[in-house]
N, CA, C and O atoms as a Tripos MOL2 file, in Angstrom:
@<TRIPOS>MOLECULE
protein
  316   315    79     0     0
PROTEIN
NO_CHARGES

@<TRIPOS>ATOM
      1 N          89.7860  130.5050   60.6990 N.3       1 MET1
      2 CA         89.6200  129.1690   61.2380 C.3       1 MET1
      3 C          90.8290  128.6470   62.0770 C.2       1 MET1
      4 O          90.6680  127.8770   63.0240 O.2       1 MET1
      5 N          91.9870  129.0860   61.6970 N.am      2 SER2
      6 CA         93.1710  128.6010   62.4450 C.3       2 SER2
      7 C          93.2960  129.0470   63.9160 C.2       2 SER2
      8 O          94.0970  128.5330   64.6960 O.2       2 SER2
      9 N          92.3650  130.1350   64.2670 N.am      3 ASP3
     10 CA         92.4070  130.4400   65.6770 C.3       3 ASP3
     11 C          91.5070  129.5420   66.5600 C.2       3 ASP3
     12 O          91.4990  129.6590   67.7850 O.2       3 ASP3
     13 N          90.7900  128.6900   65.9310 N.am      4 VAL4
     14 CA         89.8540  127.7680   66.6770 C.3       4 VAL4
     15 C          90.6600  126.6680   67.2430 C.2       4 VAL4
     16 O          91.3130  125.9470   66.4890 O.2       4 VAL4
     17 N          90.6570  126.4830   68.5840 N.am      5 PRO5
     18 CA         91.3750  125.3570   69.2170 C.3       5 PRO5
     19 C          90.8640  123.9560   68.7220 C.2       5 PRO5
     20 O          89.6760  123.7620   68.4650 O.2       5 PRO5
     21 N          91.7910  123.0380   68.6120 N.am      6 SER6
     22 CA         91.4220  121.6790   68.2820 C.3       6 SER6
     23 C          90.5570  121.0510   69.4210 C.2       6 SER6
     24 O          90.5290  121.5680   70.5380 O.2       6 SER6
     25 N          89.8920  119.9870   69.1280 N.am      7 VAL7
     26 CA         89.1540  119.2940   70.0670 C.3       7 VAL7
     27 C          90.0110  118.8300   71.3240 C.2       7 VAL7
     28 O          89.5400  118.9170   72.4580 O.2       7 VAL7
     29 N          91.2830  118.3370   71.0830 N.am      8 ASP8
     30 CA         92.0840  117.9090   72.1270 C.3       8 ASP8
     31 C          92.4760  119.0140   73.1310 C.2       8 ASP8
     32 O          92.6020  118.8230   74.3400 O.2       8 ASP8
     33 N          92.6590  120.2180   72.4790 N.am      9 GLN9
     34 CA         93.0350  121.3420   73.4070 C.3       9 GLN9
     35 C          91.7300  121.7350   74.2870 C.2       9 GLN9
     36 O          91.8720  122.1930   75.4210 O.2       9 GLN9
     37 N          90.5670  121.5530   73.7610 N.am     10 THR10
     38 CA         89.4260  122.0110   74.5440 C.3      10 THR10
     39 C          89.0110  120.9110   75.5530 C.2      10 THR10
     40 O          88.3730  121.2320   76.5550 O.2      10 THR10
     41 N          89.3380  119.6780   75.3280 N.am     11 VAL11
     42 CA         88.9530  118.5510   76.1650 C.3      11 VAL11
     43 C          89.9590  118.3950   77.3550 C.2      11 VAL11
     44 O          89.5880  118.2980   78.5250 O.2      11 VAL11
     45 N          91.2190  118.3800   76.9660 N.am     12 LEU12
     46 CA         92.2420  118.0670   77.9830 C.3      12 LEU12
     47 C          92.5950  119.3950   78.5450 C.2      12 LEU12
     48 O          92.6860  120.3890   77.8250 O.2      12 LEU12
     49 N          92.8080  119.4200   79.9240 N.am     13 ARG13
     50 CA         93.2360  120.6390   80.6820 C.3      13 ARG13
     51 C          94.4180  120.2830   81.5740 C.2      13 ARG13
     52 O          94.2660  120.2270   82.7940 O.2      13 ARG13
     53 N          95.6180  120.0370   80.9840 N.am     14 PRO14
     54 CA         96.7560  119.6460   81.8050 C.3      14 PRO14
     55 C          97.0780  120.6310   82.9550 C.2      14 PRO14
     56 O          97.6970  120.2320   83.9410 O.2      14 PRO14
     57 N          96.6800  121.8630   82.8420 N.am     15 GLU15
     58 CA         96.9530  122.7510   83.8440 C.3      15 GLU15
     59 C          96.1540  122.5300   85.1530 C.2      15 GLU15
     60 O          96.4890  123.0900   86.1970 O.2      15 GLU15
     61 N          95.1050  121.7120   85.0710 N.am     16 THR16
     62 CA         94.2240  121.4360   86.2570 C.3      16 THR16
     63 C          94.5080  120.0150   86.7760 C.2      16 THR16
     64 O          93.9870  119.6620   87.8340 O.2      16 THR16
     65 N          95.3020  119.1880   86.0900 N.am     17 TRP17
     66 CA         95.5670  117.8100   86.4850 C.3      17 TRP17
     67 C          96.0690  117.6840   88.0080 C.2      17 TRP17
     68 O          95.5250  116.8950   88.7800 O.2      17 TRP17
     69 N          97.0480  118.4410   88.3600 N.am     18 ILE18
     70 CA         97.6400  118.2940   89.6610 C.3      18 ILE18
     71 C          96.5420  118.4570   90.7460 C.2      18 ILE18
     72 O          96.3600  117.6130   91.6230 O.2      18 ILE18
     73 N          95.8260  119.6000   90.6250 N.am     19 ASP19
     74 CA         94.7160  119.8360   91.6500 C.3      19 ASP19
     75 C          93.6600  118.8510   91.5950 C.2      19 ASP19
     76 O          93.1380  118.4660   92.6420 O.2      19 ASP19
     77 N          93.2580  118.3600   90.3480 N.am     20 LYS20
     78 CA         92.1260  117.4500   90.2310 C.3      20 LYS20
     79 C          92.4670  115.9780   90.5270 C.2      20 LYS20
     80 O          91.6780  115.2560   91.1380 O.2      20 LYS20
     81 N          93.6370  115.5600   90.0890 N.am     21 TYR21
     82 CA         93.8990  114.1190   90.0320 C.3      21 TYR21
     83 C          95.0800  113.6040   90.7740 C.2      21 TYR21
     84 O          95.2260  112.3900   90.9190 O.2      21 TYR21
     85 N          95.9460  114.4810   91.2600 N.am     22 ALA22
     86 CA         97.2060  114.0140   91.8680 C.3      22 ALA22
     87 C          96.9540  113.1230   93.1400 C.2      22 ALA22
     88 O          97.5540  112.0620   93.3110 O.2      22 ALA22
     89 N          96.0400  113.6160   94.0040 N.am     23 ASP23
     90 CA         95.8280  112.7370   95.1470 C.3      23 ASP23
     91 C          95.2460  111.3660   94.8380 C.2      23 ASP23
     92 O          95.6380  110.3340   95.3830 O.2      23 ASP23
     93 N          94.2790  111.4280   93.9210 N.am     24 TYR24
     94 CA         93.6560  110.1140   93.5120 C.3      24 TYR24
     95 C          94.7260  109.1750   92.8720 C.2      24 TYR24
     96 O          94.8520  108.0010   93.2210 O.2      24 TYR24
     97 N          95.4610  109.7530   91.9430 N.am     25 LEU25
     98 CA         96.4740  108.8990   91.2770 C.3      25 LEU25
     99 C          97.5970  108.4070   92.1860 C.2      25 LEU25
    100 O          98.1010  107.2980   92.0100 O.2      25 LEU25
    101 N          98.0000  109.2610   93.1910 N.am     26 PHE26
    102 CA         98.9750  108.9070   94.1060 C.3      26 PHE26
    103 C          98.4100  107.7640   95.0590 C.2      26 PHE26
    104 O          99.1450  106.8240   95.3620 O.2      26 PHE26
    105 N          97.2360  107.8370   95.4820 N.am     27 ARG27
    106 CA         96.6550  106.8030   96.3310 C.3      27 ARG27
    107 C          96.5360  105.5300   95.6100 C.2      27 ARG27
    108 O          96.7220  104.4620   96.1930 O.2      27 ARG27
    109 N          96.2160  105.6020   94.2980 N.am     28 TYR28
    110 CA         96.1070  104.3760   93.4320 C.3      28 TYR28
    111 C          97.4490  103.7800   93.2860 C.2      28 TYR28
    112 O          97.5980  102.5610   93.3730 O.2      28 TYR28
    113 N          98.5100  104.6490   93.0500 N.am     29 ALA29
    114 CA         99.9480  104.1050   92.8810 C.3      29 ALA29
    115 C         100.3900  103.4640   94.1430 C.2      29 ALA29
    116 O         100.9590  102.3730   94.1570 O.2      29 ALA29
    117 N         100.0870  104.2380   95.3230 N.am     30 TYR30
    118 CA        100.6920  103.8160   96.5060 C.3      30 TYR30
    119 C         100.0430  102.4300   96.8960 C.2      30 TYR30
    120 O         100.7100  101.5720   97.4750 O.2      30 TYR30
    121 N          98.8580  102.2610   96.5940 N.am     31 SER31
    122 CA         98.1170  101.0490   96.9250 C.3      31 SER31
    123 C          98.7220   99.8220   96.1830 C.2      31 SER31
    124 O          98.6180   98.6680   96.6000 O.2      31 SER31
    125 N          99.3380  100.1720   95.0890 N.am     32 ARG32
    126 CA         99.9800   99.0330   94.2570 C.3      32 ARG32
    127 C         101.3390   98.7600   94.5840 C.2      32 ARG32
    128 O         101.7900   97.6160   94.6520 O.2      32 ARG32
    129 N         102.0850   99.9350   94.8150 N.am     33 LEU33
    130 CA        103.5650   99.8230   95.0760 C.3      33 LEU33
    131 C         103.9210   99.8290   96.5380 C.2      33 LEU33
    132 O         104.9960   99.3180   96.8530 O.2      33 LEU33
    133 N         103.1530  100.3440   97.4640 N.am     34 ARG34
    134 CA        103.5280  100.4160   98.8530 C.3      34 ARG34
    135 C         104.7860  101.1950   99.1150 C.2      34 ARG34
    136 O         105.4760  100.9350  100.1010 O.2      34 ARG34
    137 N         105.1020  102.1390   98.2670 N.am     35 ASP35
    138 CA        106.2940  102.9760   98.5110 C.3      35 ASP35
    139 C         105.9620  104.3530   97.9890 C.2      35 ASP35
    140 O         105.7390  104.5600   96.7960 O.2      35 ASP35
    141 N         105.9350  105.3210   98.9520 N.am     36 SER36
    142 CA        105.5350  106.6550   98.5650 C.3      36 SER36
    143 C         106.4080  107.3510   97.5860 C.2      36 SER36
    144 O         105.9390  108.1180   96.7460 O.2      36 SER36
    145 N         107.7680  107.0710   97.6950 N.am     37 ASN37
    146 CA        108.6160  107.6880   96.6800 C.3      37 ASN37
    147 C         108.3800  107.1200   95.2830 C.2      37 ASN37
    148 O         108.4090  107.8600   94.3000 O.2      37 ASN37
    149 N         108.1440  105.7930   95.1890 N.am     38 ALA38
    150 CA        107.8730  105.2250   93.8860 C.3      38 ALA38
    151 C         106.5170  105.6790   93.3670 C.2      38 ALA38
    152 O         106.3550  105.9090   92.1690 O.2      38 ALA38
    153 N         105.5680  105.8050   94.2400 N.am     39 ALA39
    154 CA        104.2280  106.3520   93.8630 C.3      39 ALA39
    155 C         104.3030  107.6870   93.2840 C.2      39 ALA39
    156 O         103.7130  107.9240   92.2300 O.2      39 ALA39
    157 N         105.0210  108.6270   93.9260 N.am     40 GLU40
    158 CA        105.3020  109.9730   93.4450 C.3      40 GLU40
    159 C         105.8710  109.9870   92.0700 C.2      40 GLU40
    160 O         105.4320  110.7000   91.1670 O.2      40 GLU40
    161 N         106.8450  109.1830   91.9590 N.am     41 GLU41
    162 CA        107.6390  109.0740   90.7050 C.3      41 GLU41
    163 C         106.7160  108.6390   89.5680 C.2      41 GLU41
    164 O         106.7330  109.2290   88.4870 O.2      41 GLU41
    165 N         105.9070  107.5990   89.8190 N.am     42 VAL42
    166 CA        105.1030  107.1780   88.6310 C.3      42 VAL42
    167 C         104.0010  108.1150   88.3580 C.2      42 VAL42
    168 O         103.5380  108.1410   87.2180 O.2      42 VAL42
    169 N         103.5020  108.9300   89.3200 N.am     43 VAL43
    170 CA        102.4120  109.8610   89.0240 C.3      43 VAL43
    171 C         103.0930  110.9560   88.2980 C.2      43 VAL43
    172 O         102.4770  111.4280   87.3430 O.2      43 VAL43
    173 N         104.3080  111.4640   88.5950 N.am     44 GLN44
    174 CA        104.9750  112.4410   87.8340 C.3      44 GLN44
    175 C         105.1800  112.0280   86.3300 C.2      44 GLN44
    176 O         104.9550  112.7600   85.3660 O.2      44 GLN44
    177 N         105.6140  110.8150   86.2910 N.am     45 GLU45
    178 CA        105.7730  110.1690   84.8920 C.3      45 GLU45
    179 C         104.4770  110.2120   84.1510 C.2      45 GLU45
    180 O         104.4560  110.4400   82.9420 O.2      45 GLU45
    181 N         103.4270  110.0030   84.8320 N.am     46 THR46
    182 CA        102.0880  109.8930   84.2190 C.3      46 THR46
    183 C         101.7170  111.2090   83.6920 C.2      46 THR46
    184 O         101.2870  111.3240   82.5450 O.2      46 THR46
    185 N         101.8680  112.2240   84.4950 N.am     47 PHE47
    186 CA        101.4460  113.5730   84.0090 C.3      47 PHE47
    187 C         102.3140  114.0030   82.7650 C.2      47 PHE47
    188 O         101.8320  114.6250   81.8180 O.2      47 PHE47
    189 N         103.6370  113.6200   82.8460 N.am     48 LEU48
    190 CA        104.4770  113.9880   81.7500 C.3      48 LEU48
    191 C         104.1070  113.2510   80.4160 C.2      48 LEU48
    192 O         104.1300  113.8180   79.3240 O.2      48 LEU48
    193 N         103.7810  112.0050   80.5920 N.am     49 ALA49
    194 CA        103.3410  111.2400   79.4200 C.3      49 ALA49
    195 C         101.9750  111.7390   78.8800 C.2      49 ALA49
    196 O         101.7060  111.7350   77.6780 O.2      49 ALA49
    197 N         101.1440  112.1640   79.8330 N.am     50 GLY50
    198 CA         99.8300  112.7720   79.4070 C.3      50 GLY50
    199 C         100.0260  113.9700   78.5900 C.2      50 GLY50
    200 O          99.3850  114.0950   77.5470 O.2      50 GLY50
    201 N         100.8960  114.9020   78.9920 N.am     51 VAL51
    202 CA        101.1800  116.0340   78.2240 C.3      51 VAL51
    203 C         101.8220  115.6900   76.8740 C.2      51 VAL51
    204 O         101.4220  116.2100   75.8330 O.2      51 VAL51
    205 N         102.8150  114.8120   76.9120 N.am     52 ARG52
    206 CA        103.5350  114.3450   75.7510 C.3      52 ARG52
    207 C         102.6530  113.7000   74.7530 C.2      52 ARG52
    208 O         102.8610  113.9080   73.5580 O.2      52 ARG52
    209 N         101.6490  112.9040   75.1560 N.am     53 TYR53
    210 CA        100.7930  112.1230   74.2230 C.3      53 TYR53
    211 C          99.3500  112.6410   74.2270 C.2      53 TYR53
    212 O          98.4390  111.8840   73.8900 O.2      53 TYR53
    213 N          99.1100  113.9130   74.5990 N.am     54 ALA54
    214 CA         97.7640  114.4420   74.5900 C.3      54 ALA54
    215 C          96.9640  114.1460   73.3040 C.2      54 ALA54
    216 O          95.7620  113.8820   73.3140 O.2      54 ALA54
    217 N          97.7170  114.2100   72.2140 N.am     55 GLU55
    218 CA         96.9520  114.0460   70.8530 C.3      55 GLU55
    219 C          96.3510  112.7080   70.8020 C.2      55 GLU55
    220 O          95.4290  112.5320   70.0060 O.2      55 GLU55
    221 N          96.7710  111.6950   71.5830 N.am     56 GLN56
    222 CA         96.1740  110.4190   71.5650 C.3      56 GLN56
    223 C          94.8730  110.2290   72.4340 C.2      56 GLN56
    224 O          94.2380  109.1740   72.4240 O.2      56 GLN56
    225 N          94.5460  111.2600   73.1390 N.am     57 PHE57
    226 CA         93.2960  111.2880   73.9500 C.3      57 PHE57
    227 C          92.1800  111.3610   72.9630 C.2      57 PHE57
    228 O          92.0980  112.2950   72.1660 O.2      57 PHE57
    229 N          91.2880  110.3440   73.0150 N.am     58 SER58
    230 CA         90.2840  110.2480   72.0490 C.3      58 SER58
    231 C          88.9690  111.0120   72.4540 C.2      58 SER58
    232 O          88.0920  111.2840   71.6350 O.2      58 SER58
    233 N          88.9130  111.3200   73.7250 N.am     59 GLY59
    234 CA         87.7170  111.9860   74.3010 C.3      59 GLY59
    235 C          86.5580  111.0790   74.6400 C.2      59 GLY59
    236 O          85.5460  111.5450   75.1630 O.2      59 GLY59
    237 N          86.6800  109.8010   74.3580 N.am     60 ARG60
    238 CA         85.6240  108.8820   74.6300 C.3      60 ARG60
    239 C          85.4530  108.6040   76.1060 C.2      60 ARG60
    240 O          84.3770  108.1760   76.5230 O.2      60 ARG60
    241 N          86.5070  108.8380   76.9360 N.am     61 GLY61
    242 CA         86.3900  108.6130   78.3520 C.3      61 GLY61
    243 C          86.7730  109.8940   78.9960 C.2      61 GLY61
    244 O          86.9290  110.9150   78.3260 O.2      61 GLY61
    245 N          86.9420  109.8550   80.4040 N.am     62 THR62
    246 CA         87.3320  111.0720   81.1000 C.3      62 THR62
    247 C          88.8020  111.1830   81.1960 C.2      62 THR62
    248 O          89.5120  110.2000   80.9820 O.2      62 THR62
    249 N          89.2920  112.3420   81.5090 N.am     63 GLU63
    250 CA         90.6810  112.6400   81.7020 C.3      63 GLU63
    251 C          91.1680  111.7140   82.7240 C.2      63 GLU63
    252 O          92.1910  111.0580   82.5250 O.2      63 GLU63
    253 N          90.4420  111.6160   83.8920 N.am     64 ARG64
    254 CA         90.9500  110.8430   84.9720 C.3      64 ARG64
    255 C          91.1910  109.3450   84.6080 C.2      64 ARG64
    256 O          92.1850  108.7230   84.9840 O.2      64 ARG64
    257 N          90.1840  108.8180   83.8370 N.am     65 ALA65
    258 CA         90.3560  107.3580   83.4270 C.3      65 ALA65
    259 C          91.5520  107.2650   82.4360 C.2      65 ALA65
    260 O          92.3420  106.3240   82.5130 O.2      65 ALA65
    261 N          91.6720  108.1740   81.5740 N.am     66 TRP66
    262 CA         92.8040  108.1650   80.6410 C.3      66 TRP66
    263 C          94.1570  108.2810   81.3510 C.2      66 TRP66
    264 O          95.1030  107.5790   80.9940 O.2      66 TRP66
    265 N          94.2510  109.1300   82.3200 N.am     67 LEU67
    266 CA         95.4710  109.2450   83.1810 C.3      67 LEU67
    267 C          95.6610  107.9430   83.9760 C.2      67 LEU67
    268 O          96.7790  107.4390   84.0810 O.2      67 LEU67
    269 N          94.6490  107.4400   84.4950 N.am     68 GLN68
    270 CA         94.7330  106.1990   85.2600 C.3      68 GLN68
    271 C          95.2770  105.0380   84.4150 C.2      68 GLN68
    272 O          96.0560  104.2140   84.8950 O.2      68 GLN68
    273 N          94.8510  104.9940   83.1620 N.am     69 GLY69
    274 CA         95.4170  104.0360   82.1650 C.3      69 GLY69
    275 C          96.8490  104.1560   81.9910 C.2      69 GLY69
    276 O          97.5970  103.1790   82.0190 O.2      69 GLY69
    277 N          97.2590  105.4180   81.8010 N.am     70 ILE70
    278 CA         98.7670  105.6820   81.6430 C.3      70 ILE70
    279 C          99.4720  105.2210   82.9580 C.2      70 ILE70
    280 O         100.4780  104.5110   82.9420 O.2      70 ILE70
    281 N          98.8660  105.6800   84.1110 N.am     71 LEU71
    282 CA         99.4940  105.3230   85.3940 C.3      71 LEU71
    283 C          99.6380  103.8250   85.5660 C.2      71 LEU71
    284 O         100.6630  103.3600   86.0650 O.2      71 LEU71
    285 N          98.6180  103.0470   85.1580 N.am     72 LYS72
    286 CA         98.7770  101.5560   85.2510 C.3      72 LYS72
    287 C          99.9510  101.0330   84.5580 C.2      72 LYS72
    288 O         100.6800  100.2030   85.1000 O.2      72 LYS72
    289 N         100.1880  101.5320   83.2570 N.am     73 ARG73
    290 CA        101.3040  101.1120   82.5420 C.3      73 ARG73
    291 C         102.6480  101.6070   83.1660 C.2      73 ARG73
    292 O         103.6520  100.8980   83.1010 O.2      73 ARG73
    293 N         102.6570  102.7560   83.7330 N.am     74 LYS74
    294 CA        103.8320  103.3230   84.4330 C.3      74 LYS74
    295 C         104.2390  102.4280   85.6410 C.2      74 LYS74
    296 O         105.4140  102.1700   85.9030 O.2      74 LYS74
    297 N         103.1470  101.9650   86.3710 N.am     75 ILE75
    298 CA        103.4330  101.0390   87.4960 C.3      75 ILE75
    299 C         104.0390   99.7430   87.0500 C.2      75 ILE75
    300 O         104.9860   99.2200   87.6380 O.2      75 ILE75
    301 N         103.4430   99.2320   85.9610 N.am     76 ILE76
    302 CA        104.0480   97.9670   85.3730 C.3      76 ILE76
    303 C         105.4900   98.1330   85.0410 C.2      76 ILE76
    304 O         106.3380   97.3000   85.3600 O.2      76 ILE76
    305 N         105.7580   99.3010   84.3510 N.am     77 ASP77
    306 CA        107.1300   99.5650   83.9080 C.3      77 ASP77
    307 C         108.0210   99.6730   85.1290 C.2      77 ASP77
    308 O         109.1350   99.1510   85.1060 O.2      77 ASP77
    309 N         107.5690  100.3460   86.2230 N.am     78 TYR78
    310 CA        108.3350  100.5370   87.4030 C.3      78 TYR78
    311 C         108.6870   99.1480   88.0530 C.2      78 TYR78
    312 O         109.8200   98.8640   88.4410 O.2      78 TYR78
    313 N         107.6460   98.3490   88.1260 N.am     79 VAL79
    314 CA        107.7930   97.0030   88.7950 C.3      79 VAL79
    315 C         108.7520   96.1780   87.9220 C.2      79 VAL79
    316 O         109.0470   95.0270   88.2450 O.2      79 VAL79
@<TRIPOS>BOND
     1     1     2 1
     2     2     3 1
     3     3     4 2
     4     3     5 am
     5     5     6 1
     6     6     7 1
     7     7     8 2
     8     7     9 am
     9     9    10 1
    10    10    11 1
    11    11    12 2
    12    11    13 am
    13    13    14 1
    14    14    15 1
    15    15    16 2
    16    15    17 am
    17    17    18 1
    18    18    19 1
    19    19    20 2
    20    19    21 am
    21    21    22 1
    22    22    23 1
    23    23    24 2
    24    23    25 am
    25    25    26 1
    26    26    27 1
    27    27    28 2
    28    27    29 am
    29    29    30 1
    30    30    31 1
    31    31    32 2
    32    31    33 am
    33    33    34 1
    34    34    35 1
    35    35    36 2
    36    35    37 am
    37    37    38 1
    38    38    39 1
    39    39    40 2
    40    39    41 am
    41    41    42 1
    42    42    43 1
    43    43    44 2
    44    43    45 am
    45    45    46 1
    46    46    47 1
    47    47    48 2
    48    47    49 am
    49    49    50 1
    50    50    51 1
    51    51    52 2
    52    51    53 am
    53    53    54 1
    54    54    55 1
    55    55    56 2
    56    55    57 am
    57    57    58 1
    58    58    59 1
    59    59    60 2
    60    59    61 am
    61    61    62 1
    62    62    63 1
    63    63    64 2
    64    63    65 am
    65    65    66 1
    66    66    67 1
    67    67    68 2
    68    67    69 am
    69    69    70 1
    70    70    71 1
    71    71    72 2
    72    71    73 am
    73    73    74 1
    74    74    75 1
    75    75    76 2
    76    75    77 am
    77    77    78 1
    78    78    79 1
    79    79    80 2
    80    79    81 am
    81    81    82 1
    82    82    83 1
    83    83    84 2
    84    83    85 am
    85    85    86 1
    86    86    87 1
    87    87    88 2
    88    87    89 am
    89    89    90 1
    90    90    91 1
    91    91    92 2
    92    91    93 am
    93    93    94 1
    94    94    95 1
    95    95    96 2
    96    95    97 am
    97    97    98 1
    98    98    99 1
    99    99   100 2
   100    99   101 am
   101   101   102 1
   102   102   103 1
   103   103   104 2
   104   103   105 am
   105   105   106 1
   106   106   107 1
   107   107   108 2
   108   107   109 am
   109   109   110 1
   110   110   111 1
   111   111   112 2
   112   111   113 am
   113   113   114 1
   114   114   115 1
   115   115   116 2
   116   115   117 am
   117   117   118 1
   118   118   119 1
   119   119   120 2
   120   119   121 am
   121   121   122 1
   122   122   123 1
   123   123   124 2
   124   123   125 am
   125   125   126 1
   126   126   127 1
   127   127   128 2
   128   127   129 am
   129   129   130 1
   130   130   131 1
   131   131   132 2
   132   131   133 am
   133   133   134 1
   134   134   135 1
   135   135   136 2
   136   135   137 am
   137   137   138 1
   138   138   139 1
   139   139   140 2
   140   139   141 am
   141   141   142 1
   142   142   143 1
   143   143   144 2
   144   143   145 am
   145   145   146 1
   146   146   147 1
   147   147   148 2
   148   147   149 am
   149   149   150 1
   150   150   151 1
   151   151   152 2
   152   151   153 am
   153   153   154 1
   154   154   155 1
   155   155   156 2
   156   155   157 am
   157   157   158 1
   158   158   159 1
   159   159   160 2
   160   159   161 am
   161   161   162 1
   162   162   163 1
   163   163   164 2
   164   163   165 am
   165   165   166 1
   166   166   167 1
   167   167   168 2
   168   167   169 am
   169   169   170 1
   170   170   171 1
   171   171   172 2
   172   171   173 am
   173   173   174 1
   174   174   175 1
   175   175   176 2
   176   175   177 am
   177   177   178 1
   178   178   179 1
   179   179   180 2
   180   179   181 am
   181   181   182 1
   182   182   183 1
   183   183   184 2
   184   183   185 am
   185   185   186 1
   186   186   187 1
   187   187   188 2
   188   187   189 am
   189   189   190 1
   190   190   191 1
   191   191   192 2
   192   191   193 am
   193   193   194 1
   194   194   195 1
   195   195   196 2
   196   195   197 am
   197   197   198 1
   198   198   199 1
   199   199   200 2
   200   199   201 am
   201   201   202 1
   202   202   203 1
   203   203   204 2
   204   203   205 am
   205   205   206 1
   206   206   207 1
   207   207   208 2
   208   207   209 am
   209   209   210 1
   210   210   211 1
   211   211   212 2
   212   211   213 am
   213   213   214 1
   214   214   215 1
   215   215   216 2
   216   215   217 am
   217   217   218 1
   218   218   219 1
   219   219   220 2
   220   219   221 am
   221   221   222 1
   222   222   223 1
   223   223   224 2
   224   223   225 am
   225   225   226 1
   226   226   227 1
   227   227   228 2
   228   227   229 am
   229   229   230 1
   230   230   231 1
   231   231   232 2
   232   231   233 am
   233   233   234 1
   234   234   235 1
   235   235   236 2
   236   235   237 am
   237   237   238 1
   238   238   239 1
   239   239   240 2
   240   239   241 am
   241   241   242 1
   242   242   243 1
   243   243   244 2
   244   243   245 am
   245   245   246 1
   246   246   247 1
   247   247   248 2
   248   247   249 am
   249   249   250 1
   250   250   251 1
   251   251   252 2
   252   251   253 am
   253   253   254 1
   254   254   255 1
   255   255   256 2
   256   255   257 am
   257   257   258 1
   258   258   259 1
   259   259   260 2
   260   259   261 am
   261   261   262 1
   262   262   263 1
   263   263   264 2
   264   263   265 am
   265   265   266 1
   266   266   267 1
   267   267   268 2
   268   267   269 am
   269   269   270 1
   270   270   271 1
   271   271   272 2
   272   271   273 am
   273   273   274 1
   274   274   275 1
   275   275   276 2
   276   275   277 am
   277   277   278 1
   278   278   279 1
   279   279   280 2
   280   279   281 am
   281   281   282 1
   282   282   283 1
   283   283   284 2
   284   283   285 am
   285   285   286 1
   286   286   287 1
   287   287   288 2
   288   287   289 am
   289   289   290 1
   290   290   291 1
   291   291   292 2
   292   291   293 am
   293   293   294 1
   294   294   295 1
   295   295   296 2
   296   295   297 am
   297   297   298 1
   298   298   299 1
   299   299   300 2
   300   299   301 am
   301   301   302 1
   302   302   303 1
   303   303   304 2
   304   303   305 am
   305   305   306 1
   306   306   307 1
   307   307   308 2
   308   307   309 am
   309   309   310 1
   310   310   311 1
   311   311   312 2
   312   311   313 am
   313   313   314 1
   314   314   315 1
   315   315   316 2
@<TRIPOS>SUBSTRUCTURE
     1 MET1         2 RESIDUE 1 A MET
     2 SER2         6 RESIDUE 1 A SER
     3 ASP3        10 RESIDUE 1 A ASP
     4 VAL4        14 RESIDUE 1 A VAL
     5 PRO5        18 RESIDUE 1 A PRO
     6 SER6        22 RESIDUE 1 A SER
     7 VAL7        26 RESIDUE 1 A VAL
     8 ASP8        30 RESIDUE 1 A ASP
     9 GLN9        34 RESIDUE 1 A GLN
    10 THR10       38 RESIDUE 1 A THR
    11 VAL11       42 RESIDUE 1 A VAL
    12 LEU12       46 RESIDUE 1 A LEU
    13 ARG13       50 RESIDUE 1 A ARG
    14 PRO14       54 RESIDUE 1 A PRO
    15 GLU15       58 RESIDUE 1 A GLU
    16 THR16       62 RESIDUE 1 A THR
    17 TRP17       66 RESIDUE 1 A TRP
    18 ILE18       70 RESIDUE 1 A ILE
    19 ASP19       74 RESIDUE 1 A ASP
    20 LYS20       78 RESIDUE 1 A LYS
    21 TYR21       82 RESIDUE 1 A TYR
    22 ALA22       86 RESIDUE 1 A ALA
    23 ASP23       90 RESIDUE 1 A ASP
    24 TYR24       94 RESIDUE 1 A TYR
    25 LEU25       98 RESIDUE 1 A LEU
    26 PHE26      102 RESIDUE 1 A PHE
    27 ARG27      106 RESIDUE 1 A ARG
    28 TYR28      110 RESIDUE 1 A TYR
    29 ALA29      114 RESIDUE 1 A ALA
    30 TYR30      118 RESIDUE 1 A TYR
    31 SER31      122 RESIDUE 1 A SER
    32 ARG32      126 RESIDUE 1 A ARG
    33 LEU33      130 RESIDUE 1 A LEU
    34 ARG34      134 RESIDUE 1 A ARG
    35 ASP35      138 RESIDUE 1 A ASP
    36 SER36      142 RESIDUE 1 A SER
    37 ASN37      146 RESIDUE 1 A ASN
    38 ALA38      150 RESIDUE 1 A ALA
    39 ALA39      154 RESIDUE 1 A ALA
    40 GLU40      158 RESIDUE 1 A GLU
    41 GLU41      162 RESIDUE 1 A GLU
    42 VAL42      166 RESIDUE 1 A VAL
    43 VAL43      170 RESIDUE 1 A VAL
    44 GLN44      174 RESIDUE 1 A GLN
    45 GLU45      178 RESIDUE 1 A GLU
    46 THR46      182 RESIDUE 1 A THR
    47 PHE47      186 RESIDUE 1 A PHE
    48 LEU48      190 RESIDUE 1 A LEU
    49 ALA49      194 RESIDUE 1 A ALA
    50 GLY50      198 RESIDUE 1 A GLY
    51 VAL51      202 RESIDUE 1 A VAL
    52 ARG52      206 RESIDUE 1 A ARG
    53 TYR53      210 RESIDUE 1 A TYR
    54 ALA54      214 RESIDUE 1 A ALA
    55 GLU55      218 RESIDUE 1 A GLU
    56 GLN56      222 RESIDUE 1 A GLN
    57 PHE57      226 RESIDUE 1 A PHE
    58 SER58      230 RESIDUE 1 A SER
    59 GLY59      234 RESIDUE 1 A GLY
    60 ARG60      238 RESIDUE 1 A ARG
    61 GLY61      242 RESIDUE 1 A GLY
    62 THR62      246 RESIDUE 1 A THR
    63 GLU63      250 RESIDUE 1 A GLU
    64 ARG64      254 RESIDUE 1 A ARG
    65 ALA65      258 RESIDUE 1 A ALA
    66 TRP66      262 RESIDUE 1 A TRP
    67 LEU67      266 RESIDUE 1 A LEU
    68 GLN68      270 RESIDUE 1 A GLN
    69 GLY69      274 RESIDUE 1 A GLY
    70 ILE70      278 RESIDUE 1 A ILE
    71 LEU71      282 RESIDUE 1 A LEU
    72 LYS72      286 RESIDUE 1 A LYS
    73 ARG73      290 RESIDUE 1 A ARG
    74 LYS74      294 RESIDUE 1 A LYS
    75 ILE75      298 RESIDUE 1 A ILE
    76 ILE76      302 RESIDUE 1 A ILE
    77 ASP77      306 RESIDUE 1 A ASP
    78 TYR78      310 RESIDUE 1 A TYR
    79 VAL79      314 RESIDUE 1 A VAL
């Protein structure tokens, strides 16, 4: 049974995040910050936090919504 991946590992796929969500998250961040460097920075911080706190993903929503929630807090922290 120890070879069976946990639910978090099967639900979250961080290796796909850049291809799937980077453009969307960047556009969202840029629309709030109006600074491309700042938008890039908060998106990178979002991906790092997503990997770091992956165990907190409940699976009740989508990866994208979960990452967007993290991004919103990163934008607030940046401002």
